[in-house]
Amino acid sequence: MFQRFHDYHPNPQRFNPVSLFSVLAEEGDKSGGLTMAKRIDNTNAVVTFTFDGQTVSAREGDTVAAALVAADRRALRESVVSGAPRGVYCMMGACFDCLVEIEGVANRQSCMVTVQEGMVVRRQRVCSQGKQ
């Protein structure tokens, strides 16, 4: 008989995703939003790039995804199936949730591209056949 993870793990509360989101909600910013990861070190030089026509500041060496998360830009593309907003997930190139258009090239994993001064980044838009 299959046992649930919580039935045999010594500390199931630690790995319960519902508990994780509860903690994030409790520790969220004062506006009620959830807090994402924060920078450990702010000593690198500042570079700027554009995301959907708006200027974004980043730290030299950041990936595009890290810079966008730090700038509180979370919706990077739309789901191909539903058109729902999608954002970063793994931050290491294993998934494809962070796809954006970089310098006119679509389907780039923003977590795998280092931000450059003056770079032009756009939200990945759904391009469905038959709909225009």
GROMACS .gro file of C-alpha atoms in nm:
model
  132
    1MET     CA    1   0.000   0.000   0.000
    2PHE     CA    2   0.132   0.344  -0.095
    3GLN     CA    3   0.203   0.575   0.196
    4ARG     CA    4   0.185   0.950   0.173
    5PHE     CA    5   0.507   1.144   0.220
    6HIS     CA    6   0.372   1.296   0.540
    7ASP     CA    7   0.306   0.956   0.695
    8TYR     CA    8   0.672   0.851   0.709
    9HIS     CA    9   0.878   1.169   0.702
   10PRO     CA   10   1.012   1.267   1.048
   11ASN     CA   11   0.927   1.634   0.999
   12PRO     CA   12   0.651   1.657   0.736
   13GLN     CA   13   0.558   2.014   0.832
   14ARG     CA   14   0.896   2.130   0.701
   15PHE     CA   15   0.822   1.999   0.350
   16ASN     CA   16   0.451   2.075   0.325
   17PRO     CA   17   0.400   2.318   0.035
   18VAL     CA   18   0.086   2.460   0.193
   19SER     CA   19   0.287   2.546   0.506
   20LEU     CA   20   0.556   2.701   0.290
   21PHE     CA   21   0.305   2.935   0.125
   22SER     CA   22   0.153   3.018   0.463
   23VAL     CA   23   0.495   3.121   0.593
   24LEU     CA   24   0.560   3.328   0.280
   25ALA     CA   25   0.226   3.502   0.319
   26GLU     CA   26   0.297   3.579   0.686
   27GLU     CA   27   0.645   3.710   0.602
   28GLY     CA   28   0.527   3.901   0.293
   29ASP     CA   29   0.576   4.272   0.248
   30LYS     CA   30   0.341   4.522   0.410
   31SER     CA   31   0.134   4.552   0.092
   32GLY     CA   32   0.028   4.189   0.134
   33GLY     CA   33   0.241   4.049  -0.150
   34LEU     CA   34   0.474   3.755  -0.117
   35THR     CA   35   0.845   3.818  -0.088
   36MET     CA   36   1.077   3.659  -0.339
   37ALA     CA   37   1.447   3.597  -0.289
   38LYS     CA   38   1.657   3.895  -0.182
   39ARG     CA   39   2.010   3.993  -0.280
   40ILE     CA   40   2.290   3.890  -0.049
   41ASP     CA   41   2.544   4.130  -0.195
   42ASN     CA   42   2.481   4.466  -0.366
   43THR     CA   43   2.842   4.552  -0.447
   44ASN     CA   44   2.852   4.476  -0.821
   45ALA     CA   45   2.821   4.758  -1.075
   46VAL     CA   46   2.474   4.854  -1.192
   47VAL     CA   47   2.370   4.785  -1.551
   48THR     CA   48   2.041   4.881  -1.714
   49PHE     CA   49   1.832   4.705  -1.974
   50THR     CA   50   1.474   4.731  -2.095
   51PHE     CA   51   1.190   4.488  -2.030
   52ASP     CA   52   0.879   4.555  -2.238
   53GLY     CA   53   1.004   4.909  -2.299
   54GLN     CA   54   1.063   4.994  -1.931
   55THR     CA   55   1.413   5.048  -1.792
   56VAL     CA   56   1.524   4.791  -1.536
   57SER     CA   57   1.835   4.818  -1.318
   58ALA     CA   58   2.036   4.505  -1.249
   59ARG     CA   59   2.370   4.409  -1.100
   60GLU     CA   60   2.657   4.310  -1.324
   61GLY     CA   61   2.664   3.930  -1.342
   62ASP     CA   62   2.289   3.882  -1.280
   63THR     CA   63   2.093   3.662  -1.512
   64VAL     CA   64   1.799   3.826  -1.685
   65ALA     CA   65   1.560   3.619  -1.469
   66ALA     CA   66   1.734   3.720  -1.143
   67ALA     CA   67   1.729   4.087  -1.245
   68LEU     CA   68   1.359   4.072  -1.331
   69VAL     CA   69   1.270   3.897  -1.004
   70ALA     CA   70   1.473   4.156  -0.810
   71ALA     CA   71   1.281   4.430  -0.995
   72ASP     CA   72   0.950   4.260  -0.901
   73ARG     CA   73   0.868   4.172  -1.263
   74ARG     CA   74   0.720   3.826  -1.227
   75ALA     CA   75   0.515   3.753  -1.541
   76LEU     CA   76   0.766   3.675  -1.817
   77ARG     CA   77   0.549   3.495  -2.068
   78GLU     CA   78   0.201   3.361  -2.129
   79SER     CA   79   0.099   2.997  -2.112
   80VAL     CA   80   0.060   2.848  -2.459
   81VAL     CA   81  -0.251   2.659  -2.349
   82SER     CA   82  -0.447   2.914  -2.143
   83GLY     CA   83  -0.267   3.245  -2.192
   84ALA     CA   84  -0.216   3.267  -1.815
   85PRO     CA   85   0.097   3.452  -1.696
   86ARG     CA   86   0.405   3.240  -1.627
   87GLY     CA   87   0.720   3.335  -1.436
   88VAL     CA   88   1.046   3.189  -1.310
   89TYR     CA   89   1.043   2.843  -1.157
   90CYS     CA   90   1.373   2.655  -1.135
   91MET     CA   91   1.625   2.935  -1.207
   92MET     CA   92   1.874   2.680  -1.344
   93GLY     CA   93   1.767   2.598  -1.699
   94ALA     CA   94   1.579   2.275  -1.628
   95CYS     CA   95   1.231   2.408  -1.706
   96PHE     CA   96   1.105   2.653  -1.966
   97ASP     CA   97   0.883   2.879  -1.756
   98CYS     CA   98   1.113   3.182  -1.787
   99LEU     CA   99   1.116   3.206  -2.168
  100VAL     CA  100   1.151   3.560  -2.301
  101GLU     CA  101   1.253   3.735  -2.621
  102ILE     CA  102   1.607   3.874  -2.592
  103GLU     CA  103   1.742   4.107  -2.861
  104GLY     CA  104   1.473   3.986  -3.103
  105VAL     CA  105   1.538   3.614  -3.043
  106ALA     CA  106   1.237   3.431  -2.895
  107ASN     CA  107   1.238   3.128  -2.661
  108ARG     CA  108   1.545   3.227  -2.460
  109GLN     CA  109   1.568   3.094  -2.105
  110SER     CA  110   1.613   3.413  -1.904
  111CYS     CA  111   1.775   3.224  -1.616
  112MET     CA  112   2.061   3.118  -1.844
  113VAL     CA  113   2.146   3.457  -2.000
  114THR     CA  114   2.360   3.716  -1.822
  115VAL     CA  115   2.216   4.065  -1.842
  116GLN     CA  116   2.412   4.314  -2.053
  117GLU     CA  117   2.404   4.694  -2.058
  118GLY     CA  118   2.134   4.815  -2.299
  119MET     CA  119   1.990   4.469  -2.361
  120VAL     CA  120   1.633   4.465  -2.496
  121VAL     CA  121   1.411   4.200  -2.338
  122ARG     CA  122   1.044   4.142  -2.413
  123ARG     CA  123   0.774   3.928  -2.258
  124GLN     CA  124   0.717   3.608  -2.456
  125ARG     CA  125   0.375   3.635  -2.620
  126VAL     CA  126   0.153   3.344  -2.720
  127CYS     CA  127   0.146   3.296  -3.093
  128SER     CA  128  -0.138   3.053  -3.160
  129GLN     CA  129  -0.222   2.935  -3.509
  130GLY     CA  130  -0.560   3.036  -3.642
  131LYS     CA  131  -0.601   3.327  -3.398
  132GLN     CA  132  -0.511   3.676  -3.496
   0.00000   0.00000   0.00000
